[in-house]
PDB file of C-alpha atoms in Angstrom:
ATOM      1  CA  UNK A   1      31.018  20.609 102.649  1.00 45.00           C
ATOM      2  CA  UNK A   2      28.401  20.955  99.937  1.00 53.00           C
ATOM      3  CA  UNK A   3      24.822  19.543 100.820  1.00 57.00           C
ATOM      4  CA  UNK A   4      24.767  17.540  97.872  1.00 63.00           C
ATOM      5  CA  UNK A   5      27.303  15.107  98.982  1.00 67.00           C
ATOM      6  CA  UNK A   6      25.272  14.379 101.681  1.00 71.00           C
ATOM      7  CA  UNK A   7      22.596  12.999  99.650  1.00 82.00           C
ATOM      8  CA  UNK A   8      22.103   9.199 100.779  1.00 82.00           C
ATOM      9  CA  UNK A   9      22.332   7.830  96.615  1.00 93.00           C
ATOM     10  CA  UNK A  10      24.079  10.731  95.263  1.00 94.00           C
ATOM     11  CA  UNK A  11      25.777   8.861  92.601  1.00 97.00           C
ATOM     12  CA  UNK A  12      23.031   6.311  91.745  1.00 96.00           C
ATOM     13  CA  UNK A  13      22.626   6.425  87.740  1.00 97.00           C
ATOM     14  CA  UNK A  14      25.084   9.314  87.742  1.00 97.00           C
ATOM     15  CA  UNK A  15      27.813   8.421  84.546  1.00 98.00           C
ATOM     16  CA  UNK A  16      31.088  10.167  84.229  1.00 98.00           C
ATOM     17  CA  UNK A  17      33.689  10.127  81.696  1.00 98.00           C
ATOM     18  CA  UNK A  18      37.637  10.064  82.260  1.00 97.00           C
ATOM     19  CA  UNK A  19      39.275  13.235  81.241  1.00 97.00           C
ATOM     20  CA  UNK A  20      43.087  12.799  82.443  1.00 97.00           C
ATOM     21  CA  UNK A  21      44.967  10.229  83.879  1.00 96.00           C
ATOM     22  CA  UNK A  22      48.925  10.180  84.723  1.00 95.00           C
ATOM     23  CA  UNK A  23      48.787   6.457  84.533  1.00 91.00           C
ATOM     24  CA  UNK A  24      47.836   6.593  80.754  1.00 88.00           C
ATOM     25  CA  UNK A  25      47.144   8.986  78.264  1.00 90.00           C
ATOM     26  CA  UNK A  26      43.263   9.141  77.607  1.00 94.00           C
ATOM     27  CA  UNK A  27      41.585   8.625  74.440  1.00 93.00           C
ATOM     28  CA  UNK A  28      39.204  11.818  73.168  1.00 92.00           C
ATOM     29  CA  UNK A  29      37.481   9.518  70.867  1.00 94.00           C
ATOM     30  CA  UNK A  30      36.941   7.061  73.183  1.00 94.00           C
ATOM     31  CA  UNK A  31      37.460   7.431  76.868  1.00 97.00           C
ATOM     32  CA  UNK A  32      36.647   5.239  79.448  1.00 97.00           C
ATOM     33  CA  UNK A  33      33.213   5.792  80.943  1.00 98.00           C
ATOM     34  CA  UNK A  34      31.965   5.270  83.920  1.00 98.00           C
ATOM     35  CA  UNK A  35      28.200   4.147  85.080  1.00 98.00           C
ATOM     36  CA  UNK A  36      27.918   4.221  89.092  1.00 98.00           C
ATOM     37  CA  UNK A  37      24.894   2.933  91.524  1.00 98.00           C
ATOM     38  CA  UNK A  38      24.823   3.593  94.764  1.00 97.00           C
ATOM     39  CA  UNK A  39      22.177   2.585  97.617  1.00 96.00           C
ATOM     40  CA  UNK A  40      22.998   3.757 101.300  1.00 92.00           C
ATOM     41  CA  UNK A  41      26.516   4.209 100.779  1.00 93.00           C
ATOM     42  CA  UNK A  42      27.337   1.397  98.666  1.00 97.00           C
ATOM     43  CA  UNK A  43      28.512   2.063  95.090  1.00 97.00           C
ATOM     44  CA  UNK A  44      28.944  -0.407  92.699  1.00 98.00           C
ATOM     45  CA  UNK A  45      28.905   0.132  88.561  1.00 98.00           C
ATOM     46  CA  UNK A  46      31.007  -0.623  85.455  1.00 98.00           C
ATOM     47  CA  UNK A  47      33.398   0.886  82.893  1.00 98.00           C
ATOM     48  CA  UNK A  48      34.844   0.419  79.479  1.00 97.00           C
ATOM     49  CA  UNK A  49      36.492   2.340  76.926  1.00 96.00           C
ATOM     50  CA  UNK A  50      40.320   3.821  75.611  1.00 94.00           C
ATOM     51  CA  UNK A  51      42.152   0.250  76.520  1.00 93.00           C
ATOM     52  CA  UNK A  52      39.385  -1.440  78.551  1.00 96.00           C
ATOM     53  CA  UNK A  53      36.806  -3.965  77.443  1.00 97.00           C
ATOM     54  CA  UNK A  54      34.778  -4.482  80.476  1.00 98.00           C
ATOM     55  CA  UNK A  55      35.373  -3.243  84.113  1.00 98.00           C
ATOM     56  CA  UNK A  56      33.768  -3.613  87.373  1.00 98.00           C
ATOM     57  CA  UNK A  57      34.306  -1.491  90.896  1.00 98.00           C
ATOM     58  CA  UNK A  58      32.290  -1.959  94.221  1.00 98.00           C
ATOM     59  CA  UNK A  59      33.060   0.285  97.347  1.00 98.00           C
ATOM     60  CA  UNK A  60      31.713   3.028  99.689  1.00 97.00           C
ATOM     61  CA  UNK A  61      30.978   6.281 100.076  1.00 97.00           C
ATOM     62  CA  UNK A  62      31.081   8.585 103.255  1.00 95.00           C
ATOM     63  CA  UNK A  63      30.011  12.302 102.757  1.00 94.00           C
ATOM     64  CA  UNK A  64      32.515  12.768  99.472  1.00 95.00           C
ATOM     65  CA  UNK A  65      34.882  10.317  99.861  1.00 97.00           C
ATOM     66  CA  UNK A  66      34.685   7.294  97.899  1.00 98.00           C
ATOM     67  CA  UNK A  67      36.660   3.817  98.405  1.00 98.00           C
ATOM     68  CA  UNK A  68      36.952   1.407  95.549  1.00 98.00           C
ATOM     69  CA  UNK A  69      38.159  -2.176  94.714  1.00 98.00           C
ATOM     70  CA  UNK A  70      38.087  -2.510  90.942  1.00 98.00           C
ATOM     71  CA  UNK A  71      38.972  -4.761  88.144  1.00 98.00           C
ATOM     72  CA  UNK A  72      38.944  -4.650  84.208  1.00 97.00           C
ATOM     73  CA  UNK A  73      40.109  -6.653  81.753  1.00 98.00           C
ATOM     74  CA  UNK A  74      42.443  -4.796  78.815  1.00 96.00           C
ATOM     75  CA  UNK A  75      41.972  -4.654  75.069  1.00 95.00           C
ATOM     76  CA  UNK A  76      45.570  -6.397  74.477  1.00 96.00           C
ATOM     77  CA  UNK A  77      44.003  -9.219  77.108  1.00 97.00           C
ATOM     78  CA  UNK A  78      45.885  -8.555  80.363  1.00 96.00           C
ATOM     79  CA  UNK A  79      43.458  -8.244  83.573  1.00 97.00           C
ATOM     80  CA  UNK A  80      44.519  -5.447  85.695  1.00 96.00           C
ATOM     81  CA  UNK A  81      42.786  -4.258  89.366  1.00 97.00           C
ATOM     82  CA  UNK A  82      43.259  -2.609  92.371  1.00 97.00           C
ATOM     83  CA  UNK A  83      42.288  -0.554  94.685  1.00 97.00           C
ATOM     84  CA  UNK A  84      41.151   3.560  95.002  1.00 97.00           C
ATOM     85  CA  UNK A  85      39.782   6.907  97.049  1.00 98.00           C
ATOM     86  CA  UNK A  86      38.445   9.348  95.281  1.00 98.00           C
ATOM     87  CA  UNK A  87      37.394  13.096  96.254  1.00 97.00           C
ATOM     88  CA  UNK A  88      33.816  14.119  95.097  1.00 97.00           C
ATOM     89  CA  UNK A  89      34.246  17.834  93.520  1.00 97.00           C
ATOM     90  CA  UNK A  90      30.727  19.642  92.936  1.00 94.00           C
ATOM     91  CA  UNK A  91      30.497  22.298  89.921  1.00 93.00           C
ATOM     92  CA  UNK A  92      29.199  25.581  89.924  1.00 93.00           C
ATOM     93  CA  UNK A  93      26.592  23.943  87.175  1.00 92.00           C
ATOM     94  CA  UNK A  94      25.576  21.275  89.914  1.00 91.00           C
ATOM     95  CA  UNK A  95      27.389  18.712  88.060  1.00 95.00           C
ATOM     96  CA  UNK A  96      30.612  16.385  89.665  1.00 97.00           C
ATOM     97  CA  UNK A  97      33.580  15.454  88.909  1.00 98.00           C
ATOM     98  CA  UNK A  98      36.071  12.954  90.632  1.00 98.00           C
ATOM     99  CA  UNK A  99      39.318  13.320  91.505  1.00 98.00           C
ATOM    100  CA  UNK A 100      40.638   9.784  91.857  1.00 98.00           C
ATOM    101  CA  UNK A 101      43.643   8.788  93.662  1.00 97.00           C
ATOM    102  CA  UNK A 102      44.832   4.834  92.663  1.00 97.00           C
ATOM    103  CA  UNK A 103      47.530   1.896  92.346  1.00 96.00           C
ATOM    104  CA  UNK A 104      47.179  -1.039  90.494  1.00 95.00           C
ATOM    105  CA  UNK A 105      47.576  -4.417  92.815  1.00 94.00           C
ATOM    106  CA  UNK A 106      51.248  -5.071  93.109  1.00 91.00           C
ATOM    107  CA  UNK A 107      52.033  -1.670  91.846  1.00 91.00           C
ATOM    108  CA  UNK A 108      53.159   0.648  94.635  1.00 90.00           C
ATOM    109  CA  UNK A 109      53.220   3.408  92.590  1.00 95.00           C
ATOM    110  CA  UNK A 110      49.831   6.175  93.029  1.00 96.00           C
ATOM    111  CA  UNK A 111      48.207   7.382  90.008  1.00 97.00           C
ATOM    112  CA  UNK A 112      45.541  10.215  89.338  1.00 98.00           C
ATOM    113  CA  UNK A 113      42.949  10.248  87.293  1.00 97.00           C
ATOM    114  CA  UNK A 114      39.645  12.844  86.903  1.00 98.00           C
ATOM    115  CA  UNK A 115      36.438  11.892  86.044  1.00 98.00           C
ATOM    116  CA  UNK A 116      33.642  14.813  84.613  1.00 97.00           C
ATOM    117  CA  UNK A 117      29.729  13.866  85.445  1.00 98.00           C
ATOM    118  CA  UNK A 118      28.283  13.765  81.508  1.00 96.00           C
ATOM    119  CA  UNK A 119      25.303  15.426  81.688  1.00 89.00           C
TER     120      UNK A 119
END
C-alpha cells in the first residue's frame, strides 16, 4: 500500500471530477464534481453537476477504502441516495483517482463510477 493513503486527512480539500459511470453516461461539459473533507477518518463534502443540482455524502475512510452514505437531488427534481465503497488509486503524478463501487437505495443493482483528483 502506498504511504500516501495513510495520511490521517488525505482527502481534506482534495476535489475530483467524474470521468465514467455505467449508471449514466457523463457529461464532458459538465460533469459532476466532487469537493471532499476529511478529519481523522471522517469524510464528508458535496457534489453537483451533469444531472445533479446539489449533493451531499458523509462516511469513512480506513487506509484506501472509503464508505459513503450519499444523497442528491436531480435536475428533473427526483431525490436519489444510497450508499458506496470506493478504492483510493494513487498516480504516478501523485494525484488520485477513485474507483467507486455503488447502488442507489432500493436499487439492488451495483454501479461503477471513477473519479480523477483535478489538480
Amino acid at each position: 500500500m502506498n504511504d500516501v493513503v495513510n495520511d490521517k486527512d488525505l482527502l481534506n480539500g482534495r476535489r475530483f471530477v467524474m470521468v465514467s459511470s455505467t449508471a449514466s453516461s457523463v457529461d464532458p461539459v459538465d460533469p459532476t464534481r466532487f469537493e471532499y473533507e476529511e478529519s481523522g477518518g471522517v469524510i464528508w463534502g458535496s457534489y453537483a453537476g451533469d444531472t445533479v443540482i446539489h449533493g451531499h455524502f458523509v462516511g469513512t475512510r480506513d487506509a484506501d477504502r472509503i464508505e459513503l452514505s450519499y444523497v442528491h437531488l436531480l435536475k428533473n427534481g427526483q431525490r436519489a441516495g444510497g450508499q458506496s465503497s470506493s478504492r483510493i488509486e494513487t498516480l504516478a503524478d501523485g494525484g488520485l483517482r477513485l474507483v467507486e463501487e455503488f447502488q442507489f437505495a432500493g436499487d439492488d443493482a451495483t454501479h461503477v463510477s471513477v473519479c480523477a483528483e483535478i489538480r
